[in-house]
Short mmCIF file of C-alpha atoms and ligand atoms in Angstrom, two decimals:
data_model
loop_
_atom_site.label_atom_id
_atom_site.label_comp_id
_atom_site.label_asym_id
_atom_site.label_seq_id
_atom_site.Cartn_x
_atom_site.Cartn_y
_atom_site.Cartn_z
CA MET P 28 8.35 40.47 -17.82
CA SER P 29 11.81 39.85 -16.40
CA LYS P 30 13.13 36.74 -14.80
CA ASP P 31 11.62 38.09 -11.62
CA THR P 32 8.35 36.48 -12.79
CA LYS P 33 6.91 34.89 -9.69
CA ILE P 34 6.38 31.15 -10.16
CA ALA P 35 4.95 28.82 -7.52
CA ILE P 36 5.31 25.04 -7.55
CA ILE P 37 2.92 23.03 -5.41
CA GLY P 38 4.55 19.81 -4.24
CA ALA P 39 8.21 19.01 -3.56
CA GLY P 40 8.02 15.51 -4.95
CA VAL P 41 10.43 14.45 -7.69
CA SER P 42 8.26 16.13 -10.29
CA GLY P 43 8.15 19.51 -8.50
CA LEU P 44 11.85 19.39 -7.87
CA VAL P 45 12.70 18.74 -11.55
CA ALA P 46 10.34 21.59 -12.52
CA ALA P 47 12.26 23.87 -10.19
CA MET P 48 15.62 22.69 -11.64
CA ASN P 49 14.43 23.65 -15.13
CA LEU P 50 13.16 27.02 -14.00
CA GLU P 51 16.41 27.78 -12.27
CA LYS P 52 18.33 26.77 -15.32
CA HIS P 53 16.47 29.44 -17.26
CA GLY P 54 17.15 32.07 -14.64
CA TYR P 55 13.91 31.96 -12.57
CA LYS P 56 13.64 31.74 -8.83
CA PRO P 57 10.59 29.58 -7.99
CA SER P 58 8.88 29.06 -4.63
CA ILE P 59 7.88 25.55 -3.65
CA TYR P 60 4.94 24.95 -1.28
CA GLU P 61 5.08 21.47 0.29
CA ALA P 62 2.50 20.03 2.69
CA SER P 63 4.98 17.73 4.44
CA ASP P 64 8.22 18.44 6.29
CA ARG P 65 10.62 17.44 3.48
CA VAL P 66 11.28 16.89 -0.18
CA GLY P 67 10.50 13.63 -1.96
CA GLY P 68 6.73 13.11 -1.74
CA ARG P 69 6.21 9.37 -2.27
CA VAL P 70 10.02 8.81 -2.35
CA LYS P 71 10.57 8.75 1.35
CA THR P 72 12.92 7.18 3.90
CA ASP P 73 12.85 7.29 7.69
CA TYR P 74 16.23 7.11 9.42
CA ILE P 75 15.97 5.53 12.84
CA ASP P 76 18.82 4.24 15.04
CA GLY P 77 21.18 4.16 12.02
CA LEU P 78 18.73 2.14 9.84
CA ALA P 79 17.04 3.36 6.70
CA TYR P 80 13.33 2.49 6.28
CA ASP P 81 12.02 3.25 2.82
CA HIS P 82 8.31 3.97 2.68
CA GLY P 83 7.57 1.06 0.37
CA PHE P 84 9.96 -1.05 -1.61
CA GLN P 85 10.87 1.10 -4.61
CA VAL P 86 13.69 0.84 -7.11
CA LEU P 87 15.37 3.17 -9.55
CA LEU P 88 15.81 1.74 -13.04
CA THR P 89 19.18 2.98 -14.11
CA GLU P 90 18.13 3.13 -17.75
CA TYR P 91 15.31 5.63 -17.07
CA PRO P 92 16.17 8.35 -19.58
CA ALA P 93 15.19 10.97 -16.94
CA ALA P 94 17.45 9.37 -14.32
CA LYS P 95 20.39 9.68 -16.64
CA LYS P 96 19.50 13.33 -17.35
CA TYR P 97 18.74 14.54 -13.84
CA LEU P 98 20.56 12.29 -11.36
CA ASP P 99 24.18 11.76 -10.69
CA LEU P 100 23.93 7.98 -10.40
CA GLU P 101 27.46 7.59 -9.12
CA LEU P 102 26.90 9.98 -6.19
CA LEU P 103 23.81 8.00 -5.22
CA ASP P 104 26.13 5.07 -4.40
CA LEU P 105 23.60 2.57 -5.77
CA VAL P 106 23.15 -0.92 -4.54
CA TYR P 107 22.37 -2.94 -7.67
CA PHE P 108 20.05 -5.89 -7.89
CA ARG P 109 21.04 -8.96 -9.87
CA PRO P 110 18.88 -9.42 -12.99
CA GLY P 111 16.86 -12.23 -11.52
CA SER P 112 14.70 -13.30 -8.60
CA VAL P 113 14.45 -16.09 -6.05
CA ILE P 114 10.97 -17.57 -6.34
CA PHE P 115 9.45 -19.40 -3.40
CA TYR P 116 6.93 -21.94 -4.50
CA LYS P 117 5.42 -25.10 -2.94
CA ASN P 118 8.18 -26.01 -0.41
CA ALA P 119 10.96 -25.08 -2.79
CA LYS P 120 12.77 -22.10 -4.12
CA ALA P 121 14.30 -21.40 -7.53
CA ILE P 122 16.64 -18.72 -8.74
CA ILE P 123 15.74 -17.50 -12.20
CA GLY P 124 16.95 -14.57 -14.20
CA ASP P 125 18.52 -13.25 -17.31
CA PRO P 126 21.47 -15.54 -18.11
CA LEU P 127 22.55 -13.23 -20.91
CA ARG P 128 23.36 -10.59 -18.29
CA ASP P 129 24.38 -12.80 -15.37
CA LYS P 130 25.84 -16.12 -16.49
CA SER P 131 25.65 -17.59 -13.03
CA LEU P 132 21.85 -17.67 -13.48
CA LEU P 133 22.04 -19.89 -16.57
CA PHE P 134 21.66 -23.39 -15.05
CA SER P 135 19.29 -22.49 -12.23
CA THR P 136 17.06 -20.75 -14.79
CA ILE P 137 17.05 -23.55 -17.32
CA PHE P 138 16.36 -26.27 -14.72
CA SER P 139 13.91 -24.40 -12.50
CA LYS P 140 10.40 -25.71 -12.43
CA ILE P 141 8.73 -22.34 -12.54
CA GLY P 142 7.75 -22.81 -16.20
CA THR P 143 8.26 -25.13 -19.17
CA LEU P 144 11.35 -24.98 -21.41
CA SER P 145 9.22 -23.39 -24.06
CA ASP P 146 8.34 -20.57 -21.51
CA LYS P 147 12.04 -19.96 -20.92
CA ILE P 148 12.78 -19.72 -24.62
CA LYS P 149 9.85 -17.33 -24.92
CA ILE P 150 11.20 -15.15 -22.08
CA LEU P 151 14.42 -14.68 -24.12
CA LYS P 152 12.38 -14.09 -27.34
CA LEU P 153 10.25 -11.47 -25.58
CA ARG P 154 13.38 -9.84 -24.21
CA ASN P 155 14.96 -9.58 -27.64
CA GLU P 156 11.75 -8.29 -29.27
CA ILE P 157 11.17 -5.66 -26.69
CA LYS P 158 14.78 -4.53 -26.57
CA LYS P 159 14.58 -3.53 -30.20
CA LYS P 160 11.55 -1.31 -29.73
CA SER P 161 11.74 2.48 -29.54
CA LEU P 162 9.82 4.34 -26.85
CA ASP P 163 7.48 5.45 -29.58
CA ASP P 164 6.85 1.81 -30.62
CA ILE P 165 6.04 0.95 -27.01
CA PHE P 166 3.81 3.90 -26.16
CA ARG P 167 1.94 3.97 -29.47
CA ALA P 168 1.11 0.30 -29.39
CA GLU P 169 -2.42 -0.83 -28.84
CA GLU P 170 -3.03 -1.31 -25.13
CA LYS P 171 -4.24 -4.48 -23.50
CA THR P 172 -3.86 -5.84 -20.01
CA THR P 173 -0.44 -7.27 -19.16
CA LEU P 174 -2.09 -10.58 -18.42
CA GLN P 175 -3.73 -10.70 -21.90
CA TYR P 176 -0.36 -9.70 -23.46
CA LEU P 177 1.44 -12.59 -21.76
CA LYS P 178 -1.23 -15.10 -22.80
CA ASP P 179 -1.15 -13.81 -26.33
CA PHE P 180 2.61 -14.29 -26.33
CA GLY P 181 1.96 -17.91 -25.55
CA PHE P 182 3.25 -18.13 -21.96
CA SER P 183 1.80 -20.98 -19.82
CA ASP P 184 -0.32 -20.32 -16.76
CA GLN P 185 2.46 -21.97 -14.77
CA VAL P 186 5.10 -19.36 -15.57
CA ILE P 187 2.59 -16.53 -15.33
CA GLU P 188 1.59 -17.65 -11.82
CA ASN P 189 5.09 -18.49 -10.64
CA PHE P 190 7.02 -15.64 -12.14
CA PHE P 191 5.26 -12.83 -14.05
CA GLN P 192 2.44 -12.40 -11.58
CA PRO P 193 4.56 -12.05 -8.44
CA PHE P 194 7.31 -9.99 -10.15
CA PHE P 195 4.95 -7.53 -11.81
CA THR P 196 2.56 -7.37 -8.80
CA GLY P 197 5.51 -5.86 -6.88
CA ILE P 198 6.02 -3.30 -9.65
CA PHE P 199 2.44 -2.49 -10.70
CA LEU P 200 1.11 -2.82 -7.14
CA GLU P 201 -1.86 -4.87 -8.29
CA ASN P 202 -2.02 -8.60 -8.60
CA GLN P 203 -4.42 -9.19 -11.50
CA LEU P 204 -1.93 -7.78 -14.07
CA VAL P 205 -4.53 -5.44 -15.47
CA THR P 206 -1.87 -2.74 -15.93
CA SER P 207 -1.41 -1.58 -19.52
CA SER P 208 0.88 -3.69 -21.74
CA ARG P 209 2.73 -0.46 -22.63
CA LYS P 210 3.93 -0.13 -19.07
CA PHE P 211 4.84 -3.77 -19.04
CA GLU P 212 6.99 -3.40 -22.24
CA PHE P 213 8.61 -0.23 -20.98
CA VAL P 214 9.60 -1.78 -17.65
CA TYR P 215 10.64 -5.05 -19.25
CA GLN P 216 12.89 -3.23 -21.67
CA LEU P 217 14.58 -1.26 -18.93
CA PHE P 218 15.11 -4.42 -16.85
CA SER P 219 16.69 -6.04 -19.91
CA THR P 220 19.03 -3.17 -20.66
CA GLY P 221 19.87 -1.74 -17.25
CA SER P 222 19.65 -2.48 -13.59
CA ALA P 223 17.21 -1.98 -10.72
CA ALA P 224 18.97 -0.24 -7.85
CA ILE P 225 18.45 1.52 -4.49
CA PRO P 226 20.77 4.21 -3.12
CA SER P 227 22.82 2.85 -0.22
CA LYS P 228 21.36 5.54 2.04
CA GLY P 229 17.78 4.72 1.01
CA ILE P 230 15.44 5.91 -1.72
CA GLN P 231 15.17 9.40 -0.19
CA ALA P 232 18.70 10.04 -1.44
CA ILE P 233 17.12 10.66 -4.84
CA PRO P 234 15.00 13.71 -4.01
CA ASN P 235 17.71 14.88 -1.62
CA GLN P 236 20.17 14.94 -4.51
CA LEU P 237 17.72 16.84 -6.71
CA SER P 238 16.96 19.42 -4.04
CA ALA P 239 20.69 19.92 -3.25
CA LYS P 240 21.06 21.17 -6.78
CA LEU P 241 18.48 23.92 -6.27
CA LYS P 242 20.21 27.17 -5.32
CA GLN P 243 17.58 29.81 -6.23
CA THR P 244 14.43 28.07 -5.03
CA GLN P 245 12.64 29.05 -1.91
CA PHE P 246 11.06 26.15 0.03
CA HIS P 247 7.98 26.39 2.27
CA PHE P 248 7.68 23.14 4.12
CA ASN P 249 4.69 22.16 6.27
CA THR P 250 2.68 24.53 4.12
CA PRO P 251 -0.30 22.81 2.50
CA VAL P 252 -2.06 24.74 -0.17
CA LYS P 253 -5.78 24.69 0.40
CA GLN P 254 -6.97 26.21 -2.85
CA VAL P 255 -5.64 27.76 -6.04
CA ASN P 256 -7.71 30.59 -7.40
CA ASN P 257 -6.24 31.84 -10.69
CA THR P 258 -2.69 32.44 -9.55
CA SER P 259 -3.40 33.12 -5.96
CA LEU P 260 -2.63 30.41 -3.41
CA SER P 261 -4.80 30.11 -0.26
CA LEU P 262 -2.72 28.29 2.27
CA LEU P 263 -4.11 26.10 5.01
CA ASN P 264 -2.51 28.39 7.60
CA GLY P 265 -4.75 31.19 6.44
CA ASP P 266 -2.18 33.12 4.44
CA GLU P 267 -2.54 34.15 0.77
CA ALA P 268 0.32 34.23 -1.70
CA LYS P 269 0.13 35.78 -5.16
CA PHE P 270 2.07 34.53 -8.15
CA ASP P 271 2.32 35.12 -11.90
CA TYR P 272 2.33 31.38 -12.74
CA VAL P 273 1.60 28.20 -10.81
CA ILE P 274 2.78 24.65 -11.47
CA ILE P 275 0.77 22.04 -9.63
CA ALA P 276 3.02 19.00 -9.13
CA ALA P 277 0.37 17.24 -7.00
CA GLU P 278 -3.29 16.30 -7.51
CA ALA P 279 -4.83 19.40 -8.98
CA ALA P 280 -8.42 18.31 -8.43
CA LYS P 281 -7.83 18.51 -4.67
CA ILE P 282 -7.06 22.20 -4.76
CA ILE P 283 -8.70 23.73 -7.82
CA PRO P 284 -12.41 24.38 -7.40
CA ASN P 285 -14.78 22.50 -9.69
CA LEU P 286 -12.23 20.07 -11.19
CA PRO P 287 -13.65 16.51 -11.25
CA ASP P 288 -11.63 14.40 -8.81
CA LEU P 289 -11.36 11.08 -10.71
CA GLN P 290 -7.95 9.89 -9.66
CA GLU P 291 -7.89 6.51 -7.98
CA TRP P 292 -4.81 5.02 -6.34
CA LYS P 293 -3.17 1.63 -5.77
CA SER P 294 -1.88 0.84 -2.33
CA VAL P 295 0.79 -1.29 -0.76
CA GLU P 296 1.91 -2.22 2.72
CA ASN P 297 5.56 -2.41 3.64
CA LEU P 298 6.73 -4.19 6.81
CA TYR P 299 10.22 -4.44 8.26
CA PHE P 300 11.47 -7.15 10.52
CA GLU P 301 14.72 -7.92 12.34
CA VAL P 302 15.38 -11.52 11.33
CA GLU P 303 17.82 -14.14 12.45
CA ASN P 304 18.78 -15.73 9.16
CA LYS P 305 19.42 -14.80 5.58
CA VAL P 306 17.75 -17.11 3.10
CA ILE P 307 18.57 -15.06 -0.02
CA ASP P 308 21.33 -12.67 -0.88
CA SER P 309 20.66 -8.92 -0.41
CA THR P 310 21.30 -8.33 -4.17
CA ILE P 311 18.27 -10.32 -5.24
CA ILE P 312 14.52 -9.94 -4.77
CA GLY P 313 12.54 -12.80 -3.30
CA LEU P 314 9.09 -13.45 -4.70
CA MET P 315 6.22 -15.61 -3.50
CA SER P 316 4.61 -17.58 -6.31
CA ASN P 317 1.01 -16.74 -6.85
CA GLN P 318 0.17 -20.40 -6.37
CA LEU P 319 1.00 -20.05 -2.65
CA LYS P 320 -1.91 -17.62 -2.16
CA SER P 321 0.17 -15.73 0.42
CA LEU P 322 -0.28 -12.18 1.48
CA VAL P 323 3.44 -11.52 1.16
CA ASN P 324 4.41 -10.56 -2.36
CA ASN P 325 8.06 -9.85 -2.20
CA ILE P 326 10.98 -9.73 0.26
CA HIS P 327 14.29 -7.98 0.25
CA TYR P 328 17.20 -7.88 2.73
CA SER P 329 18.68 -4.54 3.33
CA ASN P 330 22.45 -4.26 3.70
CA SER P 331 22.19 -3.10 7.31
CA LEU P 332 22.82 -5.31 10.27
CA ILE P 333 21.03 -5.05 13.63
CA ASN P 334 22.70 -6.78 16.55
CA ASN P 335 24.17 -9.27 14.06
CA HIS P 336 20.72 -9.92 12.71
CA TYR P 337 19.31 -8.76 9.36
CA LEU P 338 16.77 -6.17 8.34
CA LEU P 339 14.09 -7.58 6.02
CA SER P 340 11.63 -5.59 4.01
CA VAL P 341 8.35 -7.27 3.06
CA SER P 342 5.73 -5.99 0.61
CA VAL P 343 2.03 -6.91 0.78
CA VAL P 344 -0.07 -5.87 -2.24
CA LYS P 345 -3.16 -8.11 -1.87
CA ALA P 346 -6.21 -6.45 -0.30
CA HIS P 347 -7.29 -7.72 3.11
CA GLU P 348 -9.24 -6.62 6.19
CA LEU P 349 -6.58 -7.42 8.82
CA SER P 350 -5.71 -5.04 11.64
CA ASP P 351 -2.04 -4.04 12.03
CA GLN P 352 -1.36 -6.78 14.60
CA GLU P 353 -3.20 -9.42 12.55
CA LEU P 354 -1.25 -8.45 9.48
CA ILE P 355 2.10 -8.60 11.28
CA ASN P 356 1.23 -12.02 12.71
CA GLN P 357 0.13 -13.38 9.34
CA VAL P 358 3.29 -12.10 7.64
CA ILE P 359 5.56 -13.62 10.34
CA LYS P 360 3.71 -16.92 9.86
CA GLU P 361 4.17 -16.86 6.11
CA LEU P 362 7.86 -15.91 6.31
CA GLU P 363 8.47 -18.84 8.62
CA HIS P 364 6.36 -21.41 6.69
CA ILE P 365 7.21 -20.43 3.14
CA ALA P 366 10.76 -19.04 3.32
CA LYS P 367 11.96 -20.50 6.68
CA ILE P 368 12.78 -16.98 7.88
CA ARG P 369 12.95 -16.62 11.69
CA VAL P 370 11.70 -13.21 12.82
CA VAL P 371 13.30 -11.79 15.90
CA GLU P 372 11.36 -8.56 16.13
CA PHE P 373 8.80 -6.55 14.16
CA LYS P 374 10.28 -3.11 13.41
CA LYS P 375 7.89 -1.04 11.23
CA LEU P 376 4.73 -1.06 9.18
CA TYR P 377 3.87 1.50 6.50
CA ARG P 378 0.45 1.41 4.95
CA ILE P 379 0.76 3.48 1.79
CA LYS P 380 -2.69 4.24 0.46
CA ASN P 381 -1.73 6.44 -2.51
CA ALA P 382 1.27 4.60 -3.87
CA LEU P 383 0.71 4.45 -7.63
CA PRO P 384 -2.01 6.11 -9.75
CA LYS P 385 -4.58 3.72 -11.24
CA MET P 386 -4.51 4.35 -14.98
CA GLN P 387 -6.42 2.65 -17.75
CA SER P 388 -4.22 4.11 -20.38
CA VAL P 389 -0.61 5.22 -20.00
CA SER P 390 1.68 7.50 -22.01
CA TYR P 391 5.40 7.97 -21.78
CA MET P 392 5.27 11.61 -20.65
CA LEU P 393 3.07 14.66 -20.83
CA PRO P 394 4.11 16.83 -23.79
CA LYS P 395 4.68 20.51 -23.04
CA SER P 396 1.56 21.48 -24.98
CA GLU P 397 -0.64 19.37 -22.69
CA THR P 398 0.54 20.67 -19.32
CA GLN P 399 -1.50 23.88 -19.35
CA LEU P 400 -4.74 23.67 -17.32
CA LYS P 401 -5.68 27.36 -17.27
CA GLU P 402 -4.22 30.63 -18.58
CA LYS P 403 -1.42 30.60 -15.93
CA ILE P 404 -1.72 27.23 -14.24
CA PHE P 405 0.32 24.24 -15.41
CA LEU P 406 0.33 20.64 -14.27
CA ALA P 407 3.04 18.09 -13.49
CA GLY P 408 3.26 14.79 -11.58
CA ASP P 409 3.65 11.14 -12.55
CA HIS P 410 -0.14 10.54 -12.53
CA LEU P 411 -0.51 12.40 -15.81
CA ALA P 412 1.54 9.87 -17.81
CA ASN P 413 2.47 6.66 -16.00
CA GLY P 414 3.32 6.08 -12.33
CA SER P 415 7.09 6.13 -12.33
CA LEU P 416 10.00 8.23 -11.31
CA ASN P 417 10.80 8.67 -15.00
CA ALA P 418 7.35 10.13 -15.74
CA ALA P 419 7.44 12.30 -12.61
CA MET P 420 10.74 13.88 -13.67
CA LEU P 421 9.79 14.32 -17.31
CA ASN P 422 6.40 15.82 -16.51
CA GLY P 423 8.05 18.28 -14.15
CA GLU P 424 10.41 19.21 -16.99
CA SER P 425 7.50 19.62 -19.46
CA ALA P 426 5.46 21.87 -17.17
CA ALA P 427 8.47 24.13 -16.41
CA LEU P 428 9.40 24.43 -20.13
CA ALA P 429 5.79 25.24 -21.02
CA VAL P 430 5.68 28.03 -18.38
CA ILE P 431 9.02 29.42 -19.66
CA GLU P 432 7.78 29.30 -23.19
CA LYS P 433 4.62 31.14 -22.23
CA ILE P 434 6.51 33.86 -20.32
CA GLU P 435 9.00 34.39 -23.10
CA LYS P 436 6.42 34.37 -25.85
CA GLY P 437 4.48 37.00 -23.88
CA ARG P 438 7.60 39.09 -23.70
CA LEU P 439 8.04 38.85 -27.48
CA ASP P 440 4.35 39.70 -28.13
CA ILE P 441 4.73 42.82 -25.97
CA GLY P 442 7.95 43.79 -27.73
CA SER P 443 6.47 43.45 -31.25
C1 LIG V 28 5.52 2.14 -2.52
C2 LIG V 28 5.88 2.75 -3.83
C3 LIG V 28 6.64 2.08 -4.74
C4 LIG V 28 7.00 2.63 -5.95
N1 LIG V 28 7.88 1.96 -6.79
C5 LIG V 28 8.40 2.62 -7.84
C6 LIG V 28 9.41 1.98 -8.57
O1 LIG V 28 9.91 0.87 -8.21
N2 LIG V 28 9.96 2.65 -9.63
C7 LIG V 28 9.43 3.89 -10.00
O2 LIG V 28 9.94 4.47 -10.97
N3 LIG V 28 8.48 4.48 -9.31
C8 LIG V 28 7.94 3.89 -8.19
N4 LIG V 28 6.99 4.49 -7.45
C9 LIG V 28 6.41 5.75 -7.96
C10 LIG V 28 7.25 6.99 -7.69
O3 LIG V 28 7.52 7.05 -6.34
C11 LIG V 28 6.38 8.14 -8.14
O4 LIG V 28 6.15 8.03 -9.55
C12 LIG V 28 7.04 9.56 -7.88
O5 LIG V 28 7.56 9.64 -6.62
C13 LIG V 28 5.95 10.58 -8.13
O6 LIG V 28 6.45 11.88 -7.88
P1 LIG V 28 5.50 13.14 -8.00
O7 LIG V 28 6.39 14.30 -7.67
O8 LIG V 28 4.83 13.14 -9.29
O9 LIG V 28 4.40 12.93 -6.86
P2 LIG V 28 4.53 12.90 -5.28
O10 LIG V 28 5.75 12.21 -4.92
O11 LIG V 28 3.23 12.33 -4.82
O12 LIG V 28 4.63 14.40 -4.83
C14 LIG V 28 3.57 15.26 -4.65
C15 LIG V 28 4.00 16.23 -3.51
O13 LIG V 28 2.96 17.20 -3.38
C16 LIG V 28 2.72 17.43 -2.01
N5 LIG V 28 1.37 17.95 -1.93
C17 LIG V 28 0.24 17.34 -2.28
N6 LIG V 28 -0.82 18.13 -2.10
C18 LIG V 28 -0.32 19.29 -1.64
C19 LIG V 28 -0.90 20.54 -1.26
N7 LIG V 28 -2.24 20.73 -1.31
N8 LIG V 28 -0.09 21.57 -0.83
C20 LIG V 28 1.26 21.37 -0.81
N9 LIG V 28 1.86 20.24 -1.11
C21 LIG V 28 1.08 19.23 -1.52
C22 LIG V 28 2.87 16.06 -1.36
O14 LIG V 28 3.12 16.17 -0.01
C23 LIG V 28 4.11 15.50 -2.15
O15 LIG V 28 5.27 15.83 -1.54
C24 LIG V 28 6.57 3.92 -6.26
C25 LIG V 28 5.80 4.65 -5.34
C26 LIG V 28 5.48 4.08 -4.12
C27 LIG V 28 4.73 4.93 -3.14
#
């Protein structure tokens, strides 16, 4: 078969986009079917009245190997976070962080009451141990929960509750720290070696940049795929489309008949407020200590100004039964009482049900050999390795390379 082989990709999230990039690189012209009106999937920003509202607080770790490979970080005009956090706890706040990377954090870190001196020495020890590990070391290690891992490392309950729990709740989107220790080590290593950052124009700049690189790909937006039968797509609008190969960069169980649908998801709520005062700098993340038992997990000031006020993003991870209005009221109360933040106006609430895949066991990426579901159907998406932009990109790459290998091997077999 020639490079006219018809390949469909379902899903224009980061994974589908990277799959398309790889197919284009090898001379193919894929078609992407996307249920929504734009690229990006879970990486999404609304632009309203000159302000950028990301759907959920989400950061790019600049040391992600896939980010270095597929993104032009300079063009993303990244806003970098300092390697630390401001922690709000019992009527006080403390700035702690990695003094080896930001010397200004040295004294505040040493003298903060978020943990014992021994905890702080252990944080540096952990950093040095994890920094030395290869990806293989990390992803082949025996898995335990992150909480167990921290306890086994000898951290006190105090530092776990004040620092690790709020910090990693915001990343794992669960507050019991049951996430695999592999994911913990992976993220900890990347935080120790690189930065967390958000594009100045919002997180959506990431998929926008990927899609701008696609010159031979045909996009079908607002076109949900209802079912995939062999290589035929039944679209929700009643149309059928026939392909030679299909890459599903979304949840396959939702569209392939008789596949068990076992995927569960972690959720998060993201609220935005116009606020009068700035209690922390916009280059640092604010965390609520677990001891406060607040609904709010983390806060972050965007760089944008509204009528000389500030735009504050607030994440809520803890489960609750509150209505929208009750949630907004509770968050305003907590911001005022805990952080002394005066809210001028509520702006937005995003309830993101399927934010990160729940996974008992995580891997770094899906190897090419494991992407094939059926003769001509291949799988991609972050949920097949670990919920991250890195995994989404690498799994998209794997699926595309597996399809290419299959096509080209078929060609050789016919020729021989
Ligand atoms: C709130 C939040 C915070 C996060 N924080 C971080 C973070 O800090 N760092 C990090 O690395 N990662 C983070 N992530 C995870 C990261 O966003 C994901 O790993 C990544 O976006 C997954 O990309 P994907 O392409 O695999 O899946 P998705 O983005 O889910 O893309 C799937 C696409 O398929 C489409 N689709 C689904 N079904 C169909 C169908 N039947 N027909 C057509 N189209 C369909 C969907 O509309 C979607 O566009 C976060 C995610 C969220 C939501």
